[in-house]
mmCIF file of C-alpha atoms in Angstrom:
data_model
loop_
_atom_site.group_PDB
_atom_site.id
_atom_site.type_symbol
_atom_site.label_atom_id
_atom_site.label_comp_id
_atom_site.label_asym_id
_atom_site.label_seq_id
_atom_site.Cartn_x
_atom_site.Cartn_y
_atom_site.Cartn_z
ATOM 1 C CA GLN A 1005 85.887 106.855 105.864
ATOM 2 C CA SER A 1006 89.294 108.093 104.957
ATOM 3 C CA VAL A 1007 90.986 111.161 105.077
ATOM 4 C CA LEU A 1008 92.615 111.233 102.105
ATOM 5 C CA THR A 1009 90.122 110.402 98.850
ATOM 6 C CA GLN A 1010 91.611 107.673 96.221
ATOM 7 C CA PRO A 1011 89.479 105.978 93.208
ATOM 8 C CA PRO A 1012 88.739 102.656 94.972
ATOM 9 C CA SER A 1013 89.903 100.768 91.330
ATOM 10 C CA ALA A 1014 92.163 101.606 88.679
ATOM 11 C CA SER A 1015 93.337 98.997 86.099
ATOM 12 C CA GLY A 1016 95.365 98.865 82.886
ATOM 13 C CA THR A 1017 96.289 96.764 80.075
ATOM 14 C CA PRO A 1018 100.198 94.986 80.273
ATOM 15 C CA GLY A 1019 102.773 97.703 78.710
ATOM 16 C CA GLN A 1020 100.411 100.607 79.210
ATOM 17 C CA GLY A 1021 100.480 103.505 81.983
ATOM 18 C CA VAL A 1022 97.892 104.124 84.724
ATOM 19 C CA THR A 1023 97.590 107.232 87.274
ATOM 20 C CA ILE A 1024 95.792 106.894 90.619
ATOM 21 C CA SER A 1025 94.865 110.262 92.409
ATOM 22 C CA CYS A 1026 95.176 111.151 96.138
ATOM 23 C CA SER A 1027 93.057 114.225 96.974
ATOM 24 C CA GLY A 1028 93.391 116.005 100.764
ATOM 25 C CA SER A 1029 93.056 119.050 102.676
ATOM 26 C CA SER A 1030 95.462 122.056 103.271
ATOM 27 C CA SER A 1031 95.918 120.568 106.672
ATOM 28 C CA ASN A 1032 97.607 117.133 105.363
ATOM 29 C CA VAL A 1033 98.634 117.198 101.585
ATOM 30 C CA GLY A 1034 98.346 120.780 101.143
ATOM 31 C CA SER A 1035 101.425 121.516 103.649
ATOM 32 C CA ASN A 1036 103.118 118.200 104.362
ATOM 33 C CA THR A 1037 104.271 115.475 101.999
ATOM 34 C CA VAL A 1038 102.674 112.270 100.603
ATOM 35 C CA ASN A 1039 104.508 108.856 100.628
ATOM 36 C CA TRP A 1040 102.916 106.192 98.379
ATOM 37 C CA TYR A 1041 102.997 102.510 99.550
ATOM 38 C CA GLN A 1042 102.208 99.174 97.694
ATOM 39 C CA GLN A 1043 100.420 96.599 99.431
ATOM 40 C CA LEU A 1044 100.817 93.208 97.459
ATOM 41 C CA PRO A 1045 98.175 90.652 98.171
ATOM 42 C CA GLY A 1046 98.881 88.745 101.543
ATOM 43 C CA THR A 1047 101.836 91.436 102.622
ATOM 44 C CA ALA A 1048 102.780 93.885 104.502
ATOM 45 C CA PRO A 1049 102.743 97.365 102.712
ATOM 46 C CA LYS A 1050 105.924 98.389 100.932
ATOM 47 C CA LEU A 1051 107.460 102.418 100.918
ATOM 48 C CA LEU A 1052 107.089 103.063 96.819
ATOM 49 C CA ILE A 1053 107.614 106.697 97.031
ATOM 50 C CA TYR A 1054 108.268 109.140 99.817
ATOM 51 C CA SER A 1055 108.606 113.098 99.889
ATOM 52 C CA ASN A 1056 106.338 113.799 97.098
ATOM 53 C CA ASN A 1057 108.360 112.440 94.593
ATOM 54 C CA GLN A 1058 111.491 110.244 95.793
ATOM 55 C CA ARG A 1059 111.788 106.349 95.131
ATOM 56 C CA PRO A 1060 113.739 104.233 97.612
ATOM 57 C CA SER A 1061 116.319 102.053 96.613
ATOM 58 C CA GLY A 1062 115.451 99.354 94.547
ATOM 59 C CA VAL A 1063 111.706 100.846 93.568
ATOM 60 C CA PRO A 1064 111.885 100.644 89.522
ATOM 61 C CA ASP A 1065 111.665 104.076 87.627
ATOM 62 C CA ARG A 1066 108.280 102.990 86.108
ATOM 63 C CA PHE A 1067 106.860 104.320 89.504
ATOM 64 C CA SER A 1068 106.789 108.157 89.330
ATOM 65 C CA ALA A 1069 104.529 110.535 91.652
ATOM 66 C CA SER A 1070 103.880 114.221 91.723
ATOM 67 C CA LYS A 1071 101.851 116.569 94.258
ATOM 68 C CA SER A 1072 100.140 119.945 93.671
ATOM 69 C CA GLY A 1073 98.236 121.983 95.923
ATOM 70 C CA THR A 1074 95.999 119.260 98.202
ATOM 71 C CA SER A 1075 96.356 116.483 95.393
ATOM 72 C CA ALA A 1076 98.979 113.706 94.680
ATOM 73 C CA SER A 1077 98.912 111.488 91.918
ATOM 74 C CA LEU A 1078 101.045 108.035 91.346
ATOM 75 C CA ALA A 1079 101.992 107.143 87.724
ATOM 76 C CA ILE A 1080 103.078 103.663 86.968
ATOM 77 C CA SER A 1081 104.545 103.114 83.182
ATOM 78 C CA GLY A 1082 104.587 100.021 81.353
ATOM 79 C CA LEU A 1083 102.542 97.994 83.524
ATOM 80 C CA GLN A 1084 103.401 94.653 84.534
ATOM 81 C CA SER A 1085 101.210 91.716 86.103
ATOM 82 C CA GLU A 1086 103.352 92.116 88.913
ATOM 83 C CA ASP A 1087 102.061 95.591 89.957
ATOM 84 C CA GLU A 1088 98.453 94.101 90.436
ATOM 85 C CA ALA A 1089 98.130 95.445 93.869
ATOM 86 C CA ASP A 1090 96.759 98.024 96.641
ATOM 87 C CA TYR A 1091 98.061 101.169 96.436
ATOM 88 C CA TYR A 1092 97.854 103.830 99.154
ATOM 89 C CA CYS A 1093 98.783 107.584 99.698
ATOM 90 C CA ALA A 1094 99.537 108.815 102.889
ATOM 91 C CA ALA A 1095 100.348 112.083 104.892
ATOM 92 C CA TRP A 1096 100.679 113.570 108.008
ATOM 93 C CA ASP A 1097 98.211 116.307 109.411
ATOM 94 C CA ASP A 1098 99.371 119.647 111.162
ATOM 95 C CA SER A 1099 98.756 117.679 114.082
ATOM 96 C CA GLY A 1100 101.528 115.444 113.336
ATOM 97 C CA HIS A 1101 98.887 112.887 113.042
ATOM 98 C CA GLY A 1102 99.110 110.084 110.385
ATOM 99 C CA VAL A 1103 96.296 109.914 107.398
ATOM 100 C CA PHE A 1104 96.065 107.308 104.876
ATOM 101 C CA GLY A 1105 94.332 107.099 101.295
ATOM 102 C CA GLY A 1106 91.492 104.365 101.326
ATOM 103 C CA GLY A 1107 93.476 102.606 99.142
ATOM 104 C CA THR A 1108 93.326 101.759 95.167
ATOM 105 C CA LYS A 1109 93.123 98.595 93.835
ATOM 106 C CA LEU A 1110 95.072 97.895 90.349
ATOM 107 C CA THR A 1111 94.215 95.415 88.546
ATOM 108 C CA VAL A 1112 96.428 94.598 85.304
ATOM 109 C CA LEU A 1113 93.847 92.755 82.467
ATOM 110 C CA GLN B 1292 118.777 95.373 107.267
ATOM 111 C CA VAL B 1293 116.210 96.618 109.622
ATOM 112 C CA GLN B 1294 113.803 93.777 110.711
ATOM 113 C CA LEU B 1295 110.749 94.119 112.665
ATOM 114 C CA GLN B 1296 108.328 91.261 114.060
ATOM 115 C CA GLU B 1297 104.818 91.787 115.823
ATOM 116 C CA SER B 1298 104.043 89.495 118.791
ATOM 117 C CA GLY B 1299 101.291 88.574 121.224
ATOM 118 C CA PRO B 1300 98.143 87.129 121.676
ATOM 119 C CA GLY B 1301 95.773 86.456 118.423
ATOM 120 C CA LEU B 1302 92.486 86.800 120.608
ATOM 121 C CA VAL B 1303 91.499 89.410 122.806
ATOM 122 C CA LYS B 1304 87.958 89.193 124.724
ATOM 123 C CA PRO B 1305 85.740 92.412 123.931
ATOM 124 C CA SER B 1306 86.134 95.061 126.626
ATOM 125 C CA GLU B 1307 89.586 93.769 127.445
ATOM 126 C CA THR B 1308 93.322 95.453 126.323
ATOM 127 C CA LEU B 1309 94.989 94.503 123.513
ATOM 128 C CA SER B 1310 98.691 94.587 124.053
ATOM 129 C CA LEU B 1311 101.320 93.885 121.258
ATOM 130 C CA THR B 1312 104.865 94.142 120.725
ATOM 131 C CA CYS B 1313 107.238 94.779 118.271
ATOM 132 C CA ILE B 1314 110.906 93.773 118.076
ATOM 133 C CA VAL B 1315 113.622 95.424 116.649
ATOM 134 C CA SER B 1316 116.492 93.951 114.828
ATOM 135 C CA GLY B 1317 119.452 95.481 112.612
ATOM 136 C CA GLY B 1318 118.881 98.731 114.378
ATOM 137 C CA SER B 1319 118.415 100.524 117.490
ATOM 138 C CA ILE B 1320 114.793 102.316 118.454
ATOM 139 C CA GLY B 1321 117.116 104.769 120.047
ATOM 140 C CA SER B 1322 116.531 106.851 116.629
ATOM 141 C CA ASN B 1323 113.834 107.321 114.754
ATOM 142 C CA TYR B 1324 110.021 106.993 115.544
ATOM 143 C CA TRP B 1325 108.415 103.837 115.978
ATOM 144 C CA SER B 1326 104.650 102.997 114.435
ATOM 145 C CA TRP B 1327 101.867 100.766 114.597
ATOM 146 C CA ILE B 1328 98.951 100.627 111.586
ATOM 147 C CA ARG B 1329 95.942 98.197 111.385
ATOM 148 C CA GLN B 1330 94.244 96.786 109.102
ATOM 149 C CA PRO B 1331 90.893 95.195 108.932
ATOM 150 C CA ALA B 1332 90.193 92.365 106.559
ATOM 151 C CA GLY B 1333 89.371 93.677 103.402
ATOM 152 C CA LYS B 1334 90.017 97.377 104.419
ATOM 153 C CA GLY B 1335 92.595 100.013 104.372
ATOM 154 C CA LEU B 1336 95.256 101.055 106.679
ATOM 155 C CA GLU B 1337 94.649 103.045 109.719
ATOM 156 C CA TRP B 1338 97.538 105.229 111.391
ATOM 157 C CA ILE B 1339 96.948 104.076 115.144
ATOM 158 C CA GLY B 1340 100.434 106.314 116.362
ATOM 159 C CA ARG B 1341 104.093 106.368 116.860
ATOM 160 C CA ASP B 1342 106.479 107.121 119.692
ATOM 161 C CA SER B 1343 109.980 108.155 120.060
ATOM 162 C CA VAL B 1344 112.646 107.663 122.534
ATOM 163 C CA SER B 1345 112.536 111.400 122.622
ATOM 164 C CA GLY B 1346 108.803 111.414 123.999
ATOM 165 C CA SER B 1347 107.378 112.404 121.227
ATOM 166 C CA THR B 1348 104.292 110.759 121.539
ATOM 167 C CA ASN B 1349 101.405 111.255 118.589
ATOM 168 C CA TYR B 1350 98.179 108.826 118.725
ATOM 169 C CA ASN B 1351 95.032 108.851 116.348
ATOM 170 C CA PRO B 1352 92.428 111.198 117.658
ATOM 171 C CA SER B 1353 89.902 108.371 117.377
ATOM 172 C CA LEU B 1354 91.688 105.878 119.407
ATOM 173 C CA LYS B 1355 93.518 108.128 121.719
ATOM 174 C CA SER B 1356 91.438 107.716 124.621
ATOM 175 C CA ARG B 1357 92.243 103.838 124.304
ATOM 176 C CA VAL B 1358 95.842 103.689 123.059
ATOM 177 C CA THR B 1359 99.278 103.555 125.061
ATOM 178 C CA MET B 1360 102.290 103.152 123.284
ATOM 179 C CA SER B 1361 105.960 102.762 124.537
ATOM 180 C CA LEU B 1362 109.334 102.045 123.942
ATOM 181 C CA ASP B 1363 111.892 99.552 125.824
ATOM 182 C CA THR B 1364 115.715 100.299 124.576
ATOM 183 C CA SER B 1365 117.312 97.813 126.884
ATOM 184 C CA LYS B 1366 115.231 94.994 125.131
ATOM 185 C CA ASN B 1367 115.195 96.984 121.569
ATOM 186 C CA GLN B 1368 110.978 96.601 121.320
ATOM 187 C CA PHE B 1369 108.360 98.483 121.657
ATOM 188 C CA SER B 1370 104.832 98.180 122.319
ATOM 189 C CA LEU B 1371 101.163 98.959 121.482
ATOM 190 C CA GLU B 1372 98.302 98.723 124.283
ATOM 191 C CA LEU B 1373 94.367 98.851 122.931
ATOM 192 C CA ARG B 1374 92.181 99.105 126.061
ATOM 193 C CA SER B 1375 88.158 98.233 125.960
ATOM 194 C CA VAL B 1376 88.398 96.320 122.902
ATOM 195 C CA THR B 1377 85.548 95.100 120.626
ATOM 196 C CA ALA B 1378 84.615 93.620 117.394
ATOM 197 C CA ALA B 1379 85.449 96.657 115.538
ATOM 198 C CA ASP B 1380 89.121 96.574 116.353
ATOM 199 C CA THR B 1381 89.461 93.297 114.806
ATOM 200 C CA ALA B 1382 92.565 93.724 112.196
ATOM 201 C CA VAL B 1383 96.186 93.150 111.259
ATOM 202 C CA TYR B 1384 98.397 94.926 113.305
ATOM 203 C CA TYR B 1385 101.730 96.016 112.046
ATOM 204 C CA CYS B 1386 104.557 97.814 113.444
ATOM 205 C CA ALA B 1387 106.781 99.595 111.326
ATOM 206 C CA ARG B 1388 109.546 102.398 111.331
ATOM 207 C CA GLU B 1389 109.355 105.728 110.481
ATOM 208 C CA SER B 1390 112.108 107.595 108.941
ATOM 209 C CA GLY B 1391 112.511 111.584 108.286
ATOM 210 C CA GLY B 1392 111.251 114.485 109.977
ATOM 211 C CA TYR B 1393 108.243 115.034 111.816
ATOM 212 C CA TYR B 1394 106.033 116.400 109.228
ATOM 213 C CA ASN B 1395 107.314 114.363 106.195
ATOM 214 C CA GLY B 1396 108.187 110.857 107.882
ATOM 215 C CA ARG B 1397 107.629 107.514 105.888
ATOM 216 C CA ASN B 1398 107.598 104.126 107.137
ATOM 217 C CA ASP B 1399 110.299 102.560 105.256
ATOM 218 C CA TYR B 1400 110.800 98.879 107.098
ATOM 219 C CA TRP B 1401 107.537 96.770 108.350
ATOM 220 C CA GLY B 1402 106.358 94.223 110.163
ATOM 221 C CA GLN B 1403 104.819 91.253 108.794
ATOM 222 C CA GLY B 1404 101.866 92.037 110.890
ATOM 223 C CA THR B 1405 99.818 90.244 113.286
ATOM 224 C CA LEU B 1406 96.085 89.210 112.982
ATOM 225 C CA VAL B 1407 94.142 90.286 116.428
ATOM 226 C CA THR B 1408 90.381 89.170 116.802
ATOM 227 C CA VAL B 1409 88.140 90.443 119.357
ATOM 228 C CA SER B 1410 85.607 87.764 120.407
ATOM 229 C CA SER B 1411 84.507 86.174 123.309
#
């Protein structure tokens, strides 16, 4: 059982938008920043969003994220087939331990 | 461009010690935190721990009694030891660099991952 809660699956058609939620607690998401990772099939995770809503260089602006209280969300607009992947949220707890969500498998129909 | 490469045995016997090394190129381990994360087949990511040359180390509480991480600045690499392994420790193990602050770090560079199977 993961510390952060994500829906196991999400889906959308090309061109649509989709949102993935991440729920935590006051000791992790509520008090520290959230990161999002994208894991394409058979590859290592890749940093997608850091510090709640910052995109690393090279990440398309179709990807955006936000945080409110003990929840965070990742939004993907203009879905493309190459967005089909697993998405993980991550945060730190107040003791300095990393915690991940269980991951959301995004299917582009 | 920072690159990380895990190395170590792909097969470990139950009750023995899993030992992995992550070789870092394109950057010095003298700065940043350096992390280990694992992923059982078909499952999600599990944070194992992080270490830095400052001596500040954090381990996943569920693994803390069995885990030791260390850094070798002379070789620019860092290591993971996981003792008394069982089949539940079978996973792909990733090493990663962490950038940012203590409570807002992010893993911005990852190794490709190495599969470790625990079996007799």
